[in-house]
Every structure is written in structure tokens, then in C-alpha cells.
Short mmCIF file of C-alpha atoms in Angstrom, two decimals:
data_model
loop_
_atom_site.label_atom_id
_atom_site.label_comp_id
_atom_site.label_asym_id
_atom_site.label_seq_id
_atom_site.Cartn_x
_atom_site.Cartn_y
_atom_site.Cartn_z
CA MET A 1 -15.11 -9.56 3.20
CA HIS A 2 -15.48 -12.91 1.44
CA PRO A 3 -12.28 -14.85 2.26
CA GLN A 4 -11.72 -15.81 -1.38
CA LEU A 5 -12.15 -12.16 -2.44
CA GLN A 6 -9.56 -11.14 0.15
CA LEU A 7 -7.15 -13.64 -1.41
CA LEU A 8 -7.89 -12.34 -4.91
CA VAL A 9 -7.26 -8.74 -3.84
CA ALA A 10 -3.99 -9.76 -2.15
CA LEU A 11 -3.01 -11.68 -5.28
CA GLN A 12 -3.79 -8.77 -7.59
CA ASP A 13 -1.87 -6.35 -5.34
CA MET A 14 1.08 -8.76 -5.35
CA MET A 15 0.97 -9.19 -9.14
CA GLY A 16 0.98 -5.40 -9.51
CA MET A 17 3.98 -5.15 -7.19
CA ILE A 18 5.90 -7.79 -9.16
CA ARG A 19 5.07 -6.05 -12.44
CA GLU A 20 6.15 -2.71 -11.02
CA ILE A 21 9.48 -4.14 -9.88
CA GLU A 22 10.04 -5.78 -13.25
CA GLU A 23 9.15 -2.59 -15.14
CA GLN A 24 10.39 0.13 -12.78
CA GLY A 25 12.77 -1.73 -10.51
CA SER A 26 15.75 0.35 -11.53
CA GLU A 27 13.97 3.55 -10.51
CA LEU A 28 13.28 2.09 -7.07
CA GLU A 29 16.82 0.74 -6.80
CA ASP A 30 18.13 4.23 -7.60
CA MET A 31 16.22 5.42 -4.54
CA GLY A 32 18.03 2.79 -2.46
CA PHE A 33 15.37 0.07 -2.31
CA LYS A 34 16.49 -3.52 -2.60
CA THR A 35 14.54 -5.85 -4.84
CA GLU A 36 16.51 -9.04 -4.36
CA GLY A 37 13.42 -10.76 -2.93
CA LEU A 38 11.59 -10.82 -6.29
CA GLU A 39 11.87 -14.60 -6.71
CA LYS A 40 10.66 -15.09 -3.14
CA LEU A 41 7.69 -12.88 -3.93
CA LYS A 42 6.90 -14.94 -7.02
CA GLU A 43 6.93 -18.06 -4.84
CA ALA A 44 4.54 -16.33 -2.44
CA GLN A 45 2.30 -15.53 -5.42
CA ALA A 46 2.17 -19.22 -6.37
CA GLU A 47 1.35 -20.16 -2.77
CA LEU A 48 -1.45 -17.60 -2.72
CA GLU A 49 -2.86 -18.90 -6.02
CA ALA A 50 -2.95 -22.43 -4.60
CA LYS A 51 -5.28 -21.22 -1.83
CA ILE A 52 -7.86 -19.92 -4.31
CA ASP A 53 -10.69 -22.10 -5.61
CA PRO A 54 -9.52 -23.40 -9.02
CA GLN A 55 -12.70 -22.36 -10.82
CA LEU A 56 -12.47 -18.84 -9.38
CA MET A 57 -8.78 -18.73 -10.22
CA GLY A 58 -9.67 -19.60 -13.82
CA GLN A 59 -12.15 -16.72 -13.95
CA PHE A 60 -9.56 -14.41 -12.39
CA ARG A 61 -6.96 -15.37 -15.01
CA ARG A 62 -9.40 -14.87 -17.90
CA LEU A 63 -10.51 -11.48 -16.58
CA THR A 64 -6.91 -10.41 -15.95
CA LYS A 65 -5.97 -11.38 -19.50
CA LYS A 66 -8.94 -9.48 -20.91
CA PHE A 67 -8.90 -6.35 -18.74
CA GLY A 68 -5.53 -6.15 -17.02
CA ARG A 69 -7.22 -6.13 -13.62
CA ALA A 70 -9.85 -8.70 -12.69
CA VAL A 71 -10.95 -7.17 -9.40
CA VAL A 72 -12.09 -3.57 -9.34
CA PRO A 73 -13.38 -1.33 -6.58
CA VAL A 74 -16.94 -0.08 -6.53
CA ILE A 75 -16.90 3.64 -5.93
CA GLY A 76 -20.07 5.71 -5.73
CA ASN A 77 -22.17 2.68 -6.76
CA SER A 78 -20.19 2.34 -10.01
CA CYS A 79 -17.95 -0.43 -11.27
CA THR A 80 -14.63 1.38 -11.78
CA GLY A 81 -13.81 -1.01 -14.62
CA CYS A 82 -16.67 -0.08 -16.96
CA PHE A 83 -18.51 2.61 -14.93
CA ALA A 84 -21.80 0.68 -14.99
CA GLN A 85 -24.12 1.30 -12.07
CA ILE A 86 -24.07 -1.45 -9.46
CA PRO A 87 -27.38 -2.25 -7.73
CA THR A 88 -27.20 -1.32 -4.05
CA SER A 89 -28.55 -4.79 -3.23
CA PHE A 90 -25.14 -6.16 -4.27
CA VAL A 91 -23.53 -4.59 -1.21
CA SER A 92 -25.64 -6.52 1.26
CA LYS A 93 -25.12 -9.74 -0.70
CA THR A 94 -21.35 -9.18 -0.64
CA ASN A 95 -21.47 -8.43 3.05
CA ALA A 96 -23.33 -11.70 3.44
CA GLY A 97 -20.30 -13.48 2.04
CA ARG A 98 -21.03 -13.76 -1.68
CA LEU A 99 -18.73 -12.79 -4.50
CA GLN A 100 -20.29 -10.33 -6.92
CA ARG A 101 -19.40 -9.64 -10.54
CA CYS A 102 -20.34 -6.61 -12.56
CA GLU A 103 -23.39 -7.47 -14.66
CA SER A 104 -22.02 -5.32 -17.47
CA CYS A 105 -18.33 -6.27 -17.81
CA GLY A 106 -18.01 -9.33 -15.58
CA ARG A 107 -15.19 -7.99 -13.42
CA ILE A 108 -15.13 -9.12 -9.79
CA LEU A 109 -16.34 -6.34 -7.51
CA TYR A 110 -14.70 -5.11 -4.33
CA TRP A 111 -16.06 -2.54 -1.88
CA PRO A 112 -13.03 -0.70 -0.41
CA MET B 1 7.27 17.39 -6.84
CA ASP B 2 8.06 19.52 -3.78
CA ILE B 3 7.57 18.49 -0.17
CA ALA B 4 4.52 20.73 0.31
CA GLU B 5 2.83 18.86 -2.54
CA VAL B 6 3.71 15.53 -0.92
CA LEU B 7 2.26 16.62 2.43
CA LYS B 8 -1.14 17.25 0.80
CA HIS B 9 -1.57 13.47 0.97
CA THR B 10 -1.37 13.32 4.74
CA SER B 11 -3.17 14.91 7.71
CA SER B 12 -3.04 15.15 11.48
CA ASP B 13 -5.17 11.97 11.56
CA LEU B 14 -2.30 10.19 9.83
CA PHE B 15 0.39 11.06 12.37
CA LEU B 16 1.60 8.57 14.98
CA PRO B 17 4.07 10.43 17.20
CA ASP B 18 5.09 7.54 19.42
CA LEU B 19 4.97 4.01 18.06
CA GLN B 20 5.04 1.35 20.76
CA ALA B 21 6.21 -1.57 18.63
CA THR B 22 9.88 -2.50 18.66
CA ASP B 23 9.91 -5.30 16.06
CA LYS B 24 9.03 -5.17 12.38
CA THR B 25 5.91 -7.37 12.43
CA SER B 26 4.30 -5.43 15.29
CA ALA B 27 5.35 -2.10 13.81
CA LEU B 28 3.68 -2.88 10.47
CA LYS B 29 0.50 -3.83 12.31
CA GLU B 30 0.59 -0.62 14.35
CA LEU B 31 1.23 1.48 11.25
CA VAL B 32 -1.65 -0.13 9.38
CA ALA B 33 -3.94 0.29 12.39
CA GLY B 34 -3.05 3.99 12.38
CA LEU B 35 -3.78 4.21 8.69
CA ALA B 36 -7.08 2.36 9.09
CA SER B 37 -8.14 4.69 11.85
CA GLY B 38 -6.99 7.82 10.03
CA ILE B 39 -8.82 7.17 6.78
CA ASN B 40 -11.59 4.86 7.97
CA LEU B 41 -10.40 1.76 6.13
CA LYS B 42 -12.77 -1.19 6.00
CA ASN B 43 -10.16 -3.77 5.02
CA PRO B 44 -6.88 -3.00 6.80
CA ASP B 45 -5.71 -6.62 6.45
CA THR B 46 -5.43 -6.08 2.71
CA ILE B 47 -2.95 -3.24 3.27
CA LEU B 48 -1.05 -5.17 5.92
CA GLN B 49 -0.63 -8.10 3.55
CA MET B 50 0.56 -5.79 0.75
CA LEU B 51 3.11 -4.05 3.00
CA GLN B 52 4.35 -7.40 4.34
CA SER B 53 4.79 -8.62 0.75
CA ARG B 54 6.74 -5.45 -0.05
CA GLU B 55 9.08 -6.11 2.85
CA GLU B 56 9.68 -9.61 1.44
CA LEU B 57 11.29 -7.94 -1.56
CA GLY B 58 13.76 -6.16 0.68
CA SER B 59 13.47 -3.94 3.74
CA THR B 60 12.13 -0.46 3.07
CA ALA B 61 14.35 0.89 5.88
CA VAL B 62 16.71 2.50 3.41
CA GLY B 63 17.43 5.83 5.06
CA PRO B 64 19.49 6.46 8.18
CA GLY B 65 16.95 5.54 10.85
CA VAL B 66 14.12 5.97 8.35
CA ALA B 67 11.79 3.50 6.61
CA PHE B 68 9.39 3.98 3.72
CA PRO B 69 6.88 1.09 3.66
CA HIS B 70 4.96 1.57 0.43
CA GLY B 71 2.92 0.02 -2.34
CA ARG B 72 -0.26 -0.01 -4.35
CA THR B 73 -3.47 -1.64 -3.20
CA LEU B 74 -7.13 -1.78 -4.15
CA ALA B 75 -7.91 -0.93 -0.53
CA VAL B 76 -7.34 2.82 -1.05
CA GLN B 77 -8.83 5.21 -3.57
CA GLU B 78 -6.09 7.86 -3.50
CA LEU B 79 -2.51 8.25 -2.34
CA LYS B 80 -2.31 8.46 1.45
CA ILE B 81 0.81 9.03 3.54
CA LEU B 82 1.12 8.08 7.19
CA LEU B 83 3.85 9.78 9.24
CA ALA B 84 5.11 7.93 12.29
CA ARG B 85 7.87 8.15 14.84
CA SER B 86 9.35 5.79 17.39
CA THR B 87 11.42 7.14 20.25
CA ALA B 88 12.69 3.71 21.26
CA GLY B 89 13.38 2.63 17.68
CA VAL B 90 12.20 -0.41 15.73
CA ASP B 91 14.25 -3.32 14.43
CA PHE B 92 13.11 -2.94 10.80
CA ASP B 93 15.88 -4.97 9.12
CA SER B 94 17.71 -1.84 8.07
CA GLU B 95 20.81 -2.24 5.96
CA ASP B 96 23.05 -0.66 8.61
CA GLY B 97 21.46 -2.71 11.39
CA GLU B 98 20.51 0.42 13.29
CA PRO B 99 17.00 0.93 14.72
CA THR B 100 14.43 2.82 12.68
CA HIS B 101 12.87 5.89 14.26
CA LEU B 102 10.96 7.60 11.44
CA PHE B 103 8.37 6.00 9.16
CA PHE B 104 6.73 7.32 6.02
CA VAL B 105 4.05 4.89 4.86
CA LEU B 106 2.79 5.48 1.32
CA VAL B 107 -0.20 3.58 -0.04
CA ALA B 108 -1.62 4.28 -3.47
CA PRO B 109 -4.37 2.81 -5.64
CA PRO B 110 -3.33 0.68 -8.65
CA GLN B 111 -4.74 3.32 -11.01
CA ASP B 112 -2.28 5.99 -9.80
CA MET B 113 -1.28 6.56 -13.40
CA GLY B 114 0.76 9.71 -12.77
CA HIS B 115 2.96 7.69 -10.40
CA GLN B 116 2.28 10.23 -7.67
CA TYR B 117 3.46 7.82 -5.05
CA ILE B 118 6.80 7.12 -6.74
CA LYS B 119 7.37 10.87 -7.08
CA SER B 120 6.34 11.43 -3.45
CA LEU B 121 8.65 8.65 -2.35
CA ALA B 122 11.56 10.18 -4.22
CA THR B 123 10.90 13.61 -2.70
CA LEU B 124 10.68 12.23 0.83
CA ILE B 125 13.89 10.22 0.41
CA ASP B 126 15.74 13.29 -0.88
CA THR B 127 14.39 15.49 1.91
CA ILE B 128 15.22 13.11 4.73
CA GLN B 129 18.93 12.89 3.90
CA ASP B 130 19.55 15.96 6.09
CA ALA B 131 20.65 14.78 9.57
CA GLY B 132 19.60 18.09 11.13
CA LEU B 133 16.11 17.64 9.74
CA ARG B 134 15.85 14.14 11.20
CA GLU B 135 16.72 15.55 14.62
CA LYS B 136 14.05 18.22 14.24
CA LEU B 137 11.48 15.58 13.27
CA MET B 138 12.32 13.53 16.37
CA ALA B 139 11.92 16.63 18.54
CA ALA B 140 8.73 17.99 16.90
CA ASP B 141 5.97 18.44 19.47
CA ASN B 142 3.06 17.80 17.17
CA TYR B 143 1.92 17.18 13.60
CA GLU B 144 2.14 20.85 12.63
CA ALA B 145 5.72 21.12 13.90
CA PHE B 146 6.62 17.85 12.15
CA CYS B 147 5.30 19.12 8.81
CA ALA B 148 6.88 22.55 9.28
CA ALA B 149 10.26 20.89 9.82
CA LEU B 150 9.82 18.81 6.66
CA LYS B 151 9.02 21.98 4.73
CA GLY B 152 12.15 23.64 6.15
CA GLU B 153 10.15 26.30 7.99
#
């Protein structure tokens, strides 16, 4: 996987985790889970963001603001953000180390 | 959600009966390797990073000798549950300081809108409170016996 894409996926997973704790933290705490490390996790998020190319980070922020999630998996040759078909040639280009965006919606594509 | 429903998200390929790791970092790696092998994951590092981040929030070893590493990641397309056991025990930063012997690893996609994994987590935590059950799980010979014990059979 493209190293910058790996960072974006990790960042998006981490942002989702932070949001979940902020929105559903009490439910998890009721189950016995501690969430006292939230601030530490936010610091880790900032550290992760600093490792991402600024231009790419800008795109990621714009896409996140627009769609909620900037990076989406490709499943069955479809972008799971907008369900547009993704050319199979994109897979080999991604494997060759290039980032690919959906030609229809612009989201960053990830092959799980 | 009942325990039989929860167990639909696992399989014999997602059962590690004897973890070798004894510290948290190695255990997470071994658990993720088991997950990667069980469901043919292309990007296990993504899951490892997510689970490590989750542990930063606070240890998921919240049961007596039991941990529930969990979270959502783009790396999976549906909820998957890995069952694992350590005879020696793992130092997993549990609240009581005791070693962790049983692991239930839950990974779900971000689009798990029905919160299946939160419901599964709650069911597993409720179920595992029974000390007799934990003993049966430690003694189970195989995956089938492990699941049967969880279902109270």
C-alpha cells in the first residue's frame, strides 16, 4: 500500500475512534472501558497529520468536510462512497504505489 | 443480541487456542496475525495500528483475566471476532494487574451503522462475568467446545 495512503487510513480510523468516544463514550464506560487517554489520542492524531504531505492533507480535510469520510474502500470494483465503477487498471496503478481517487466523487480509494 | 448471534461473526479460522506472547505489544501483533490469516487480510498493519491506538485510550483488559481489543477500521468489510486464549497469561495492563488469559478481538467497518460490534461487545462482556464459564473456556479442547461453553451448552 502507498505509505501516505496507509497514514490516511490510520488517521481516518483514529478520527472515527475519537468521534465514537466523544459521542458514545458513556456507553463504553458503562461496559467498563476507560477512556481517560482521549487527549493522548488527540495528540497522536496531530502527530499522524504532521507526517502526511500537506497538499494531500488539505485534500483529505476538504473531502472529510464534504463527505464525512475521505477514504473509502473499493469493493467489487465499486467506490463505496458513490458506487461508481472503478476501472480495474486502477488496482495495478495503486499497487505500483500511486494514490487513486474516484473519478466520479473524488474520494480517495483504498483496496482492503 | 444473544451469544449465538455474536458467534456468527467468528469461525474456527479465527480461534487461537494458545497465544505465545506474554507482553501486550507482542500479543497485539500475534492477535492481528491470527486475524490476518483467518480472514485473508491484505493490510494487517492498519488493524494493528487501530488496536494500538485503542489501547492508548485505556486498556481493553476490563474483565477478570479477559480483554476485548476492539474498534472500527477500513481494513475490514464486516464485523469479525477473533477468539484467543493464553495459558501462561499476558501482561495486558489490566486494571487489577492480573494476567489476561482470554481475548475477544472485535473489528468492524466504519459503516457498521447498526452498531453490531458495540452490541456484540456488550453481550460478550455480560457473558464472560461467570467465573465457571471462564474456567470452561480455559479447558475447552477446541473451537467447537469453546463456542459451546460460551453458549452455555
